[in-house]
Coordinates of C-alpha atoms in Angstrom, one line a residue:
Chain H
M2 CA 0.3 -34.5 40.7
D3 CA 3.0 -32.6 38.9
L4 CA 2.5 -28.9 38.6
I5 CA 2.9 -27.3 35.4
P6 CA 6.1 -25.3 35.4
A7 CA 5.5 -21.6 35.0
P8 CA 7.5 -20.5 31.8
S9 CA 10.2 -18.0 32.4
I10 CA 9.3 -14.8 30.7
D11 CA 12.0 -12.4 29.8
L12 CA 10.5 -9.2 28.9
I13 CA 13.8 -7.4 28.6
S14 CA 14.9 -9.2 25.6
L15 CA 11.4 -8.6 24.0
A16 CA 11.9 -4.9 24.7
P17 CA 12.4 -3.5 21.3
A18 CA 9.2 -5.1 20.0
L19 CA 7.2 -4.2 23.2
V20 CA 8.3 -0.4 22.9
L21 CA 7.4 -0.3 19.4
S22 CA 4.0 -1.9 19.9
V23 CA 3.1 0.6 22.6
F24 CA 4.2 3.4 20.3
G25 CA 2.1 1.9 17.5
M26 CA -0.9 1.7 19.6
G27 CA -0.2 5.2 21.1
V28 CA -0.3 6.6 17.6
L29 CA -3.5 4.7 16.8
I30 CA -5.2 6.3 19.8
L31 CA -3.8 9.7 19.5
D32 CA -5.2 9.8 15.9
L33 CA -8.6 9.9 17.3
F34 CA -8.0 13.2 19.3
I35 CA -6.1 15.2 16.7
G36 CA -7.5 16.9 13.7
K37 CA -6.5 16.6 10.1
D38 CA -2.9 17.6 10.6
K39 CA -1.0 14.3 11.3
S40 CA 2.5 15.8 11.7
I41 CA 2.6 15.1 15.5
L42 CA 2.1 11.2 14.6
V43 CA 5.2 11.4 12.5
F44 CA 7.2 12.9 15.4
I45 CA 5.9 10.2 17.9
S46 CA 6.6 7.3 15.3
L47 CA 10.2 8.5 14.8
L48 CA 10.6 8.9 18.5
G49 CA 9.3 5.3 18.9
L50 CA 11.8 4.0 16.4
F51 CA 14.6 5.8 18.1
L52 CA 13.7 4.4 21.5
T53 CA 13.6 0.9 19.9
T54 CA 17.1 1.1 18.9
V55 CA 18.1 2.3 22.3
V56 CA 16.5 -0.4 24.1
T57 CA 18.1 -3.0 21.9
F58 CA 21.3 -2.6 24.0
A59 CA 19.4 -3.5 27.2
K60 CA 20.7 -7.2 27.1
G61 CA 24.4 -7.8 27.9
G62 CA 26.4 -11.0 27.5
L63 CA 25.0 -12.0 24.0
P64 CA 23.6 -14.3 22.8
V65 CA 20.7 -14.4 25.2
Y66 CA 18.0 -17.0 24.7
S67 CA 14.6 -16.5 26.2
F68 CA 11.2 -18.1 26.1
Q69 CA 12.7 -21.7 26.2
G70 CA 14.8 -21.0 23.4
S71 CA 12.1 -19.6 21.0
Y72 CA 13.6 -16.0 21.0
V73 CA 17.1 -14.9 20.8
V74 CA 18.9 -11.5 21.2
D75 CA 22.2 -11.8 19.4
H76 CA 24.5 -9.5 17.4
F77 CA 22.7 -10.8 14.2
S78 CA 19.3 -9.7 15.4
I79 CA 20.5 -6.3 16.8
F80 CA 22.1 -5.4 13.5
F81 CA 18.8 -6.3 11.7
I82 CA 16.9 -4.2 14.2
F83 CA 19.1 -1.3 13.3
I84 CA 18.4 -1.9 9.6
F85 CA 14.6 -2.1 10.3
A86 CA 14.6 1.0 12.3
I87 CA 16.5 3.0 9.7
S88 CA 14.3 1.8 6.9
S89 CA 11.1 2.5 8.8
A90 CA 12.3 6.0 9.9
L91 CA 13.2 6.8 6.2
A92 CA 9.8 5.5 5.1
I93 CA 8.0 7.7 7.5
M94 CA 10.0 10.7 6.6
L95 CA 9.3 10.2 2.9
S96 CA 5.7 9.6 3.6
V97 CA 4.9 13.1 5.2
N98 CA 5.1 15.0 2.0
Y99 CA 3.8 12.3 -0.2
N100 CA 0.7 11.8 1.9
R101 CA -0.1 15.5 1.9
Q102 CA 0.3 15.6 -1.9
E103 CA -1.7 12.5 -2.4
N104 CA -4.3 13.4 0.2
I105 CA -3.7 10.3 2.3
K106 CA -5.1 11.6 5.7
V107 CA -5.2 8.5 7.9
G108 CA -3.3 8.1 11.1
E109 CA -3.2 4.4 10.8
Y110 CA -0.8 4.7 8.1
Y111 CA 2.1 5.4 10.6
S112 CA 0.9 3.0 13.1
L113 CA 0.8 0.2 10.5
I114 CA 4.5 0.9 9.6
L115 CA 5.4 0.7 13.2
F116 CA 3.3 -2.6 13.7
C117 CA 5.0 -3.9 10.6
T118 CA 8.4 -3.1 12.1
V119 CA 7.3 -5.0 15.2
G120 CA 6.7 -8.1 12.9
M121 CA 10.1 -7.7 11.4
I122 CA 11.8 -7.5 14.9
I123 CA 10.1 -10.7 15.9
L124 CA 10.9 -12.3 12.7
A125 CA 14.6 -11.6 12.9
S126 CA 14.9 -12.6 16.5
S127 CA 12.7 -15.8 16.7
T128 CA 14.3 -19.2 16.6
D129 CA 11.0 -21.1 16.7
L130 CA 8.9 -22.0 13.7
I131 CA 5.6 -20.8 15.3
M132 CA 7.1 -17.4 16.2
I133 CA 8.7 -17.2 12.7
F134 CA 5.2 -17.8 11.2
L135 CA 3.6 -15.1 13.4
G136 CA 6.4 -12.6 12.5
I137 CA 5.9 -13.2 8.8
E138 CA 2.2 -12.9 9.1
I139 CA 2.3 -9.6 11.1
V140 CA 4.6 -8.2 8.5
S141 CA 2.5 -9.3 5.6
I142 CA -0.9 -8.3 6.9
C143 CA 0.4 -4.8 7.6
L144 CA 1.8 -4.5 4.2
Y145 CA -1.4 -5.7 2.5
I146 CA -3.2 -2.8 4.0
L147 CA -0.4 -0.3 3.3
A148 CA -0.2 -1.3 -0.3
G149 CA -4.0 -0.6 -0.7
I150 CA -4.0 2.5 1.5
R151 CA -5.1 4.8 -1.2
R152 CA -8.5 3.5 -1.2
N153 CA -9.9 5.4 -4.1
D154 CA -7.2 4.7 -6.5
A155 CA -7.9 1.7 -8.7
R156 CA -4.2 0.8 -9.1
S157 CA -3.6 0.8 -5.4
N158 CA -6.6 -1.5 -4.8
E159 CA -5.5 -3.8 -7.5
A160 CA -1.9 -3.9 -6.0
A161 CA -3.3 -4.8 -2.6
L162 CA -5.4 -7.6 -4.0
K163 CA -2.8 -9.2 -6.1
Y164 CA -0.3 -8.9 -3.0
F165 CA -2.9 -10.3 -0.7
L166 CA -3.9 -13.3 -2.8
L167 CA -0.4 -14.2 -3.7
G168 CA 0.9 -13.5 -0.1
A169 CA -1.8 -15.7 1.5
F170 CA -1.2 -18.4 -1.1
A171 CA 2.4 -18.3 -0.1
T172 CA 1.7 -18.5 3.4
G173 CA 0.0 -21.7 2.8
F174 CA 3.0 -23.2 1.2
L175 CA 5.2 -21.8 4.0
L176 CA 3.1 -23.2 6.7
Y177 CA 2.8 -26.7 5.1
G178 CA 6.6 -26.7 5.0
M179 CA 6.9 -25.8 8.6
A180 CA 4.3 -28.6 9.6
L181 CA 6.2 -31.2 7.6
L182 CA 9.5 -30.0 9.1
Y183 CA 7.9 -30.4 12.6
G184 CA 6.6 -33.8 11.7
A185 CA 10.1 -34.9 10.4
T186 CA 12.1 -33.6 13.3
G187 CA 9.6 -33.7 16.1
S188 CA 10.2 -30.1 17.3
T189 CA 9.3 -26.6 16.1
Q190 CA 12.6 -25.1 17.7
L191 CA 15.5 -24.4 15.4
M192 CA 18.0 -25.7 17.8
K193 CA 16.3 -28.9 18.4
I194 CA 15.6 -29.4 14.6
A195 CA 19.4 -28.8 14.1
L196 CA 20.1 -31.5 16.7
A197 CA 17.7 -34.0 15.3
L198 CA 19.3 -33.7 11.9
K199 CA 22.8 -34.0 13.4
T200 CA 22.0 -36.9 15.4
G201 CA 20.0 -38.5 12.5
K202 CA 16.9 -38.8 14.6
V203 CA 14.7 -38.0 11.6
V204 CA 11.2 -39.7 11.5
S205 CA 11.0 -39.7 7.7
K206 CA 13.5 -38.3 5.2
P207 CA 11.0 -37.7 2.4
L208 CA 8.9 -35.4 4.8
L209 CA 12.0 -33.4 5.7
L210 CA 13.0 -32.8 2.0
M211 CA 9.4 -32.0 1.0
G212 CA 9.1 -29.6 4.1
A213 CA 12.4 -27.9 3.1
V214 CA 11.3 -27.4 -0.6
L215 CA 7.9 -26.0 0.6
L216 CA 9.7 -23.6 2.9
I217 CA 11.9 -22.4 0.1
I218 CA 8.8 -21.8 -1.8
G219 CA 7.2 -19.8 0.9
F220 CA 10.2 -17.7 1.8
G221 CA 10.8 -17.2 -2.0
F222 CA 7.4 -15.7 -2.4
K223 CA 7.9 -13.4 0.4
V224 CA 11.3 -12.1 -0.8
A225 CA 10.1 -12.1 -4.5
S226 CA 12.7 -14.5 -5.9
V227 CA 12.2 -16.0 -9.3
P228 CA 10.0 -18.1 -10.1
F229 CA 7.9 -16.6 -7.3
H230 CA 8.4 -12.9 -8.2
M231 CA 5.3 -12.3 -10.4
W232 CA 3.6 -10.1 -7.9
A233 CA 6.5 -7.8 -7.3
P234 CA 6.3 -5.4 -10.4
D235 CA 2.6 -4.9 -10.1
V236 CA 2.5 -4.3 -6.3
Y237 CA 5.5 -2.0 -6.6
Q238 CA 3.8 0.0 -9.3
G239 CA 0.3 0.2 -7.6
A240 CA 1.4 0.9 -4.0
P241 CA 2.2 4.3 -2.7
T242 CA 5.8 5.2 -3.5
P243 CA 7.1 5.4 0.1
I244 CA 5.4 2.1 0.8
T245 CA 7.2 0.5 -2.2
A246 CA 10.5 1.7 -1.0
F247 CA 9.6 0.5 2.5
M248 CA 8.6 -3.0 1.4
S249 CA 11.5 -3.5 -0.9
V250 CA 13.9 -3.0 2.0
G251 CA 12.6 -3.8 5.5
P252 CA 10.3 -6.8 5.2
K253 CA 12.6 -8.5 2.7
A254 CA 15.5 -8.0 5.0
A255 CA 13.5 -9.5 7.9
V256 CA 12.4 -12.6 5.9
L257 CA 15.9 -13.0 4.7
A258 CA 17.1 -12.9 8.4
S259 CA 14.8 -15.7 9.1
F260 CA 15.6 -17.6 5.9
F261 CA 19.2 -17.5 7.0
R262 CA 18.4 -18.8 10.4
V263 CA 16.2 -21.6 9.3
F264 CA 18.4 -22.8 6.6
V265 CA 21.9 -22.0 7.7
H266 CA 21.5 -22.4 11.4
A267 CA 18.9 -25.2 11.6
M268 CA 19.7 -27.3 8.6
P269 CA 23.4 -27.2 7.9
D270 CA 23.5 -31.0 8.0
M271 CA 21.4 -31.3 4.9
A272 CA 23.1 -28.4 3.2
E273 CA 24.0 -30.3 -0.1
S274 CA 20.2 -30.7 -0.8
W275 CA 19.1 -27.1 -0.3
I276 CA 22.2 -25.4 -1.8
L277 CA 21.4 -26.9 -5.2
V278 CA 17.8 -25.6 -5.0
L279 CA 18.8 -22.1 -3.7
S280 CA 21.5 -21.8 -6.3
I281 CA 19.0 -22.3 -9.1
V282 CA 16.7 -19.9 -7.6
A283 CA 19.5 -17.3 -7.1
V284 CA 20.7 -17.8 -10.8
L285 CA 17.1 -17.5 -12.2
S286 CA 16.4 -14.4 -10.0
M287 CA 19.5 -12.6 -11.4
F288 CA 18.7 -13.5 -14.9
V289 CA 14.9 -12.8 -14.9
G290 CA 15.3 -9.7 -12.7
N291 CA 18.0 -8.0 -15.0
L292 CA 16.6 -9.0 -18.3
G293 CA 13.0 -7.9 -17.1
A294 CA 14.4 -4.6 -16.0
I295 CA 15.7 -3.9 -19.3
A296 CA 12.3 -3.9 -21.0
Q297 CA 10.7 -1.6 -18.4
T298 CA 9.6 2.0 -19.1
N299 CA 8.3 2.7 -15.7
I300 CA 10.7 3.7 -13.0
K301 CA 9.0 1.8 -10.2
R302 CA 8.6 -1.4 -12.2
L303 CA 12.3 -1.0 -13.1
L304 CA 13.3 -0.8 -9.4
A305 CA 11.0 -3.7 -8.9
Y306 CA 12.8 -6.1 -11.3
S307 CA 16.2 -4.6 -10.2
S308 CA 15.2 -5.7 -6.5
V309 CA 14.3 -9.2 -7.8
S310 CA 17.8 -9.4 -9.2
H311 CA 19.3 -8.1 -5.9
I312 CA 17.5 -10.9 -4.1
G313 CA 19.5 -13.2 -6.4
Y314 CA 22.8 -11.7 -5.3
I315 CA 21.7 -11.7 -1.7
L316 CA 20.8 -15.5 -1.8
I317 CA 24.5 -16.2 -2.7
A318 CA 25.4 -14.9 0.8
L319 CA 23.0 -17.7 2.1
I320 CA 24.5 -20.4 0.0
A321 CA 27.9 -19.4 1.2
K322 CA 26.7 -20.2 4.7
N323 CA 29.8 -19.1 6.6
S324 CA 30.5 -16.3 8.9
L325 CA 31.6 -14.0 6.1
G326 CA 28.3 -14.9 4.4
S327 CA 26.3 -13.7 7.3
A328 CA 28.4 -10.5 7.7
S329 CA 28.1 -9.7 3.9
L330 CA 24.4 -10.3 4.1
L331 CA 24.0 -7.7 6.9
F332 CA 26.3 -5.2 5.1
Y333 CA 24.6 -5.8 1.8
L334 CA 21.1 -5.2 3.3
L335 CA 22.3 -2.0 4.9
A336 CA 23.8 -0.7 1.8
Y337 CA 20.8 -1.8 -0.1
A338 CA 18.5 0.1 2.3
F339 CA 20.4 3.4 1.9
T340 CA 20.5 3.2 -2.0
T341 CA 17.0 2.1 -2.5
F342 CA 15.5 4.7 -0.2
G343 CA 17.7 7.3 -2.0
A344 CA 16.4 6.3 -5.4
F345 CA 12.8 6.3 -4.3
A346 CA 13.2 9.5 -2.5
I347 CA 14.2 11.2 -5.8
V348 CA 11.2 9.5 -7.5
I349 CA 8.9 10.9 -4.9
I350 CA 10.4 14.4 -4.9
L351 CA 10.1 14.6 -8.8
G352 CA 6.4 13.7 -8.6
R353 CA 3.5 15.8 -7.9
R354 CA -0.2 15.2 -7.7
G355 CA -1.7 14.1 -11.0
D356 CA 1.8 13.9 -12.5
E357 CA 3.9 11.5 -10.7
K358 CA 6.6 11.4 -13.4
L359 CA 7.1 7.6 -13.3
E360 CA 8.0 7.1 -16.8
I361 CA 11.8 6.9 -17.6
D362 CA 11.2 9.4 -20.5
S363 CA 10.1 12.1 -18.1
Y364 CA 13.5 12.1 -16.6
S365 CA 15.0 13.5 -19.9
G366 CA 17.3 16.5 -19.2
L367 CA 16.9 16.4 -15.5
A368 CA 20.5 17.2 -15.1
Y369 CA 20.2 20.5 -17.0
R370 CA 17.3 21.8 -14.7
H371 CA 18.2 20.2 -11.3
P372 CA 21.8 19.0 -11.4
V373 CA 22.0 18.1 -7.7
L374 CA 19.0 15.9 -7.9
A375 CA 20.3 14.2 -10.9
L376 CA 23.7 13.7 -9.5
C377 CA 22.0 12.0 -6.4
M378 CA 20.0 9.8 -8.5
A379 CA 23.1 8.8 -10.5
I380 CA 25.0 7.9 -7.4
F381 CA 22.1 5.8 -6.2
L382 CA 21.7 3.9 -9.4
M383 CA 25.5 3.3 -9.7
S384 CA 25.6 2.0 -6.2
L385 CA 22.7 -0.4 -7.0
G386 CA 24.7 -1.4 -10.0
G387 CA 27.8 -1.9 -7.9
L388 CA 30.3 0.8 -9.2
P389 CA 33.2 1.4 -6.8
P390 CA 33.6 3.3 -4.5
L391 CA 29.9 3.2 -3.6
A392 CA 28.2 1.0 -1.0
G393 CA 26.7 -1.5 -3.5
F394 CA 30.2 -2.3 -4.7
V395 CA 31.4 -3.2 -1.3
G396 CA 28.5 -5.2 -0.6
K397 CA 28.8 -7.4 -3.7
F398 CA 32.5 -7.8 -3.1
Y399 CA 32.0 -9.2 0.3
I400 CA 29.1 -11.5 -0.9
F401 CA 31.2 -12.9 -3.8
S402 CA 34.3 -13.3 -1.6
A403 CA 32.3 -15.3 0.9
A404 CA 31.0 -17.5 -1.9
I405 CA 34.5 -18.1 -3.4
K406 CA 35.7 -19.0 -0.1
E407 CA 33.3 -21.9 -0.1
G408 CA 34.2 -22.8 -3.7
H409 CA 31.0 -21.6 -5.5
V410 CA 33.0 -20.1 -8.3
P411 CA 30.5 -20.7 -11.1
L412 CA 27.8 -18.9 -9.2
V413 CA 30.0 -15.9 -8.7
V414 CA 30.9 -15.8 -12.3
I415 CA 27.2 -15.7 -13.3
A416 CA 26.6 -13.0 -10.7
V417 CA 29.4 -10.9 -12.0
L418 CA 28.1 -11.3 -15.6
N419 CA 24.8 -10.2 -14.4
T420 CA 26.1 -7.2 -12.7
A421 CA 27.3 -6.1 -16.1
V422 CA 24.0 -6.6 -17.7
S423 CA 22.4 -4.5 -14.9
F424 CA 24.5 -1.5 -15.8
Y425 CA 22.7 -1.4 -19.0
Y426 CA 19.3 -0.3 -17.6
Y427 CA 20.8 1.8 -14.7
L428 CA 22.9 3.7 -17.2
K429 CA 19.9 4.1 -19.5
V430 CA 18.3 6.2 -16.7
I431 CA 21.5 8.2 -16.3
V432 CA 21.8 8.7 -20.1
Y433 CA 18.2 10.1 -20.2
M434 CA 19.0 12.5 -17.3
Y435 CA 22.4 13.8 -18.6
M436 CA 22.1 13.4 -22.5
R437 CA 18.7 14.1 -23.5
E438 CA 17.1 17.6 -24.0
P439 CA 14.5 18.3 -21.3
A440 CA 11.1 17.0 -22.5
G441 CA 9.0 19.0 -20.1
E442 CA 9.0 21.2 -17.0
F443 CA 10.1 19.8 -13.7
H444 CA 8.2 20.8 -10.6
P445 CA 10.0 19.0 -7.8
T446 CA 8.4 19.2 -4.4
L447 CA 11.5 20.1 -2.3
A448 CA 10.1 19.1 1.1
P449 CA 12.7 19.4 3.9
L450 CA 12.1 15.8 5.2
S451 CA 12.3 14.3 1.8
L452 CA 15.6 16.1 1.1
L453 CA 16.8 14.9 4.5
V454 CA 16.2 11.4 3.3
V455 CA 18.2 12.0 0.2
A456 CA 21.0 13.6 2.2
I457 CA 21.1 10.6 4.6
A458 CA 21.1 8.1 1.7
V459 CA 23.8 10.0 -0.1
F460 CA 25.9 10.0 3.1
G461 CA 25.1 6.3 3.8
T462 CA 26.0 5.2 0.4
L463 CA 29.3 7.1 0.2
Q464 CA 30.3 6.2 3.8
L465 CA 29.6 2.5 3.4
G466 CA 31.4 2.6 0.1
I467 CA 34.6 4.5 1.2
F468 CA 34.8 3.5 4.8
P469 CA 33.2 0.0 5.0
G470 CA 35.6 -1.2 7.8
P471 CA 33.7 -0.3 11.0
I472 CA 30.4 -1.6 9.7
I473 CA 31.9 -4.8 8.4
S474 CA 33.7 -5.4 11.7
L475 CA 30.4 -4.8 13.4
A476 CA 28.5 -7.1 11.0
Q477 CA 31.2 -9.8 11.6
Q478 CA 30.5 -10.1 15.3
Chain S
M18 CA -5.7 -45.7 16.8
I19 CA -5.8 -44.1 13.4
P20 CA -2.3 -44.4 11.7
L21 CA -0.4 -41.2 11.0
S22 CA -0.5 -41.7 7.2
H23 CA -4.3 -41.3 7.1
Y24 CA -4.0 -37.8 8.6
L25 CA -1.2 -36.9 6.3
V26 CA -2.9 -38.1 3.1
L27 CA -6.2 -36.3 4.0
S28 CA -4.2 -33.2 4.7
A29 CA -2.3 -33.5 1.4
M30 CA -5.4 -34.0 -0.6
L31 CA -7.1 -31.0 1.0
F32 CA -4.0 -28.9 0.4
S33 CA -3.9 -30.0 -3.2
I34 CA -7.6 -29.0 -3.7
G35 CA -6.9 -25.6 -2.1
V36 CA -3.9 -25.0 -4.5
L37 CA -5.9 -26.1 -7.5
G38 CA -8.8 -24.0 -6.5
V39 CA -6.5 -20.8 -6.2
L40 CA -5.0 -21.6 -9.6
V41 CA -8.2 -22.4 -11.4
R42 CA -11.0 -20.2 -9.9
R43 CA -11.5 -16.6 -11.1
N44 CA -13.7 -15.3 -8.2
A45 CA -11.8 -13.5 -5.6
I46 CA -14.0 -14.8 -2.7
V47 CA -13.8 -18.4 -3.9
V48 CA -10.0 -18.0 -4.1
F49 CA -10.0 -16.8 -0.5
M50 CA -11.9 -19.8 0.5
C51 CA -9.4 -22.0 -1.3
V52 CA -6.6 -20.4 0.7
E53 CA -8.5 -21.2 3.8
I54 CA -8.7 -24.8 2.8
M55 CA -4.9 -24.8 2.4
L56 CA -4.4 -23.4 6.0
N57 CA -6.8 -25.8 7.5
A58 CA -5.2 -28.8 5.7
V59 CA -1.9 -27.9 7.3
N60 CA -3.8 -27.8 10.6
I61 CA -4.8 -31.4 10.1
S62 CA -1.2 -32.4 9.6
L63 CA -0.1 -30.5 12.7
I64 CA -2.6 -32.3 14.9
G65 CA -1.9 -35.6 13.4
F66 CA 1.8 -35.2 14.2
D67 CA 0.9 -34.2 17.6
N68 CA -1.3 -37.2 18.1
Y69 CA 1.5 -39.4 17.0
T70 CA 4.5 -37.9 18.9
D71 CA 2.5 -37.0 22.1
Q72 CA 3.6 -33.3 21.9
V73 CA 1.6 -30.1 22.1
N74 CA 3.6 -27.8 19.9
G75 CA 1.5 -28.7 16.8
Q76 CA -1.8 -27.9 18.6
I77 CA -0.5 -24.5 19.7
F78 CA 0.7 -23.8 16.3
S79 CA -2.7 -24.8 14.8
F80 CA -4.3 -22.2 17.2
M81 CA -2.0 -19.6 15.9
V82 CA -2.8 -20.6 12.3
M83 CA -6.6 -20.0 13.1
C84 CA -5.9 -16.5 14.6
V85 CA -3.7 -15.5 11.7
A86 CA -6.2 -16.9 9.2
A87 CA -9.0 -14.8 10.9
A88 CA -6.9 -11.7 10.7
E89 CA -6.0 -12.4 7.1
V90 CA -9.6 -12.9 6.1
S91 CA -10.8 -9.7 7.6
V92 CA -8.0 -7.6 5.8
G93 CA -8.8 -9.5 2.6
L94 CA -12.5 -8.9 2.6
A95 CA -11.8 -5.3 3.4
I96 CA -9.6 -5.2 0.3
V97 CA -12.3 -6.7 -1.7
I98 CA -14.9 -4.3 -0.6
A99 CA -12.6 -1.4 -1.4
L100 CA -12.1 -2.9 -4.8
F101 CA -15.8 -3.4 -5.3
R102 CA -16.7 0.3 -4.6
N103 CA -14.3 1.4 -7.5
K104 CA -15.3 -1.3 -9.8
P105 CA -18.3 -3.6 -9.1
T106 CA -16.9 -6.9 -9.9
V107 CA -15.1 -9.8 -8.1
N108 CA -13.7 -11.4 -11.2
L109 CA -9.9 -11.5 -10.9
D110 CA -9.5 -11.3 -14.6
E111 CA -11.0 -7.8 -14.8
F112 CA -8.3 -6.3 -12.5
N113 CA -5.8 -5.8 -15.3
L114 CA -4.8 -2.1 -15.0
M115 CA -1.1 -3.3 -14.6
R116 CA 0.2 -6.2 -16.7
W117 CA 0.6 -9.3 -14.6

């Protein structure tokens, strides 16, 4: 009788996810023994994120495949883990004062952010459809709870419900796509799927194509690309602001990482089929995102639509599917993380309990009262728009050059035109801040940690914009 | 042996019923149930493929799907209860504080 071979378990390559899980559970347990003051949990969560980035270096000789090729540690995943750690740390730092102000006194809040980050790490490192599915679900379920964490606030509840229903619906599509892909190629591992496509050992072509389309729908929902973006503005508006910032950066980056792995690494041999679909999605995302943002009067909804349009730009990096494409994806997401967190940090600083100052009108004359805050906001908005010498410009530049290298000129022309449109609404906010008379009084809550986030974000935006060299060469590995 | 196409057709039909239900019904709980039908329809295809190709990946996948579905339902029902405390209804059309 044959013995079942014992699977080789390589815990070292799983170390970042394990360390963070332990810290997440630690926070959860410690929460039982401390009183109303949750600041120690913040410290422990940040420590956990720091240790996670340290242990990502535990593996040498990359790329290392483990768990029979279901999990990989490579430069791509390590760079993503950095982005996740930065975005989660910034989200936690922003939450401290916001939670005090909004009276959110639950310790689970921080552990959910950590667990969500675990999901993102798994998502970015897995090369097996089963693991990808698990990663996406860990991320999503944590986010459903975080979106509705203000239990007594009707908007927060509504955001959680809408996010949950549409997210679960999208999960169904994603899963069906994975099942069909498995059926058509006979494997759940991305490497074996790529091999089956290369050698033409596909059981049925229609199943494969349907699987790919359903996967695009599923991933499209999770990253909020048009026509699957309907949930984004409502959820962004209703969720607590630090969570809005968090979910527009980290989870999206994680899903994009796996989107990239599934389509560019596993299905390069049927690229002509999915490039067309993705191009349509990208163009629609840019147009609907930018035109939708023009009509908004609420700053969180404006940033939501702007994030939809940014997904359009980022999808161009996937369509380029070359090494510059993956480097530009990494760079763009890092730049986007800094600028988005900066913009949301200013929104949080300006708000206070009962008067969140979310209407764009309420920014009138901010530059006369608080010139530094207004200047920082202007830097972030211009970077989102893509003005040199800020981070957003360099990111867009690399994405567009990757696409041009592959001959996608029409796509780049559309993207550049859209960038011009996007300046309209970014400048609108700046015009309100600098050229209108102050409408009311500002009572910014200048908490040290929130200000630190702004400082980090300004530094990151300028650093990536003026000296992009080191980061780009890191990303190109 | 039952041919693979039977599994796939059944699964596709159940999946379509689930999708239609999510789109048509307005009761939050019924919409949850329709999402569950979608997930279980996928399980049927996964097991069908396994039966046909002599592998176990799909069976393991379907276990994972069940676990995730259970976790998702518990979170979803908790969200509905939180909503119900603020506004005693489960009709989705009445949650319209923010424009869709």
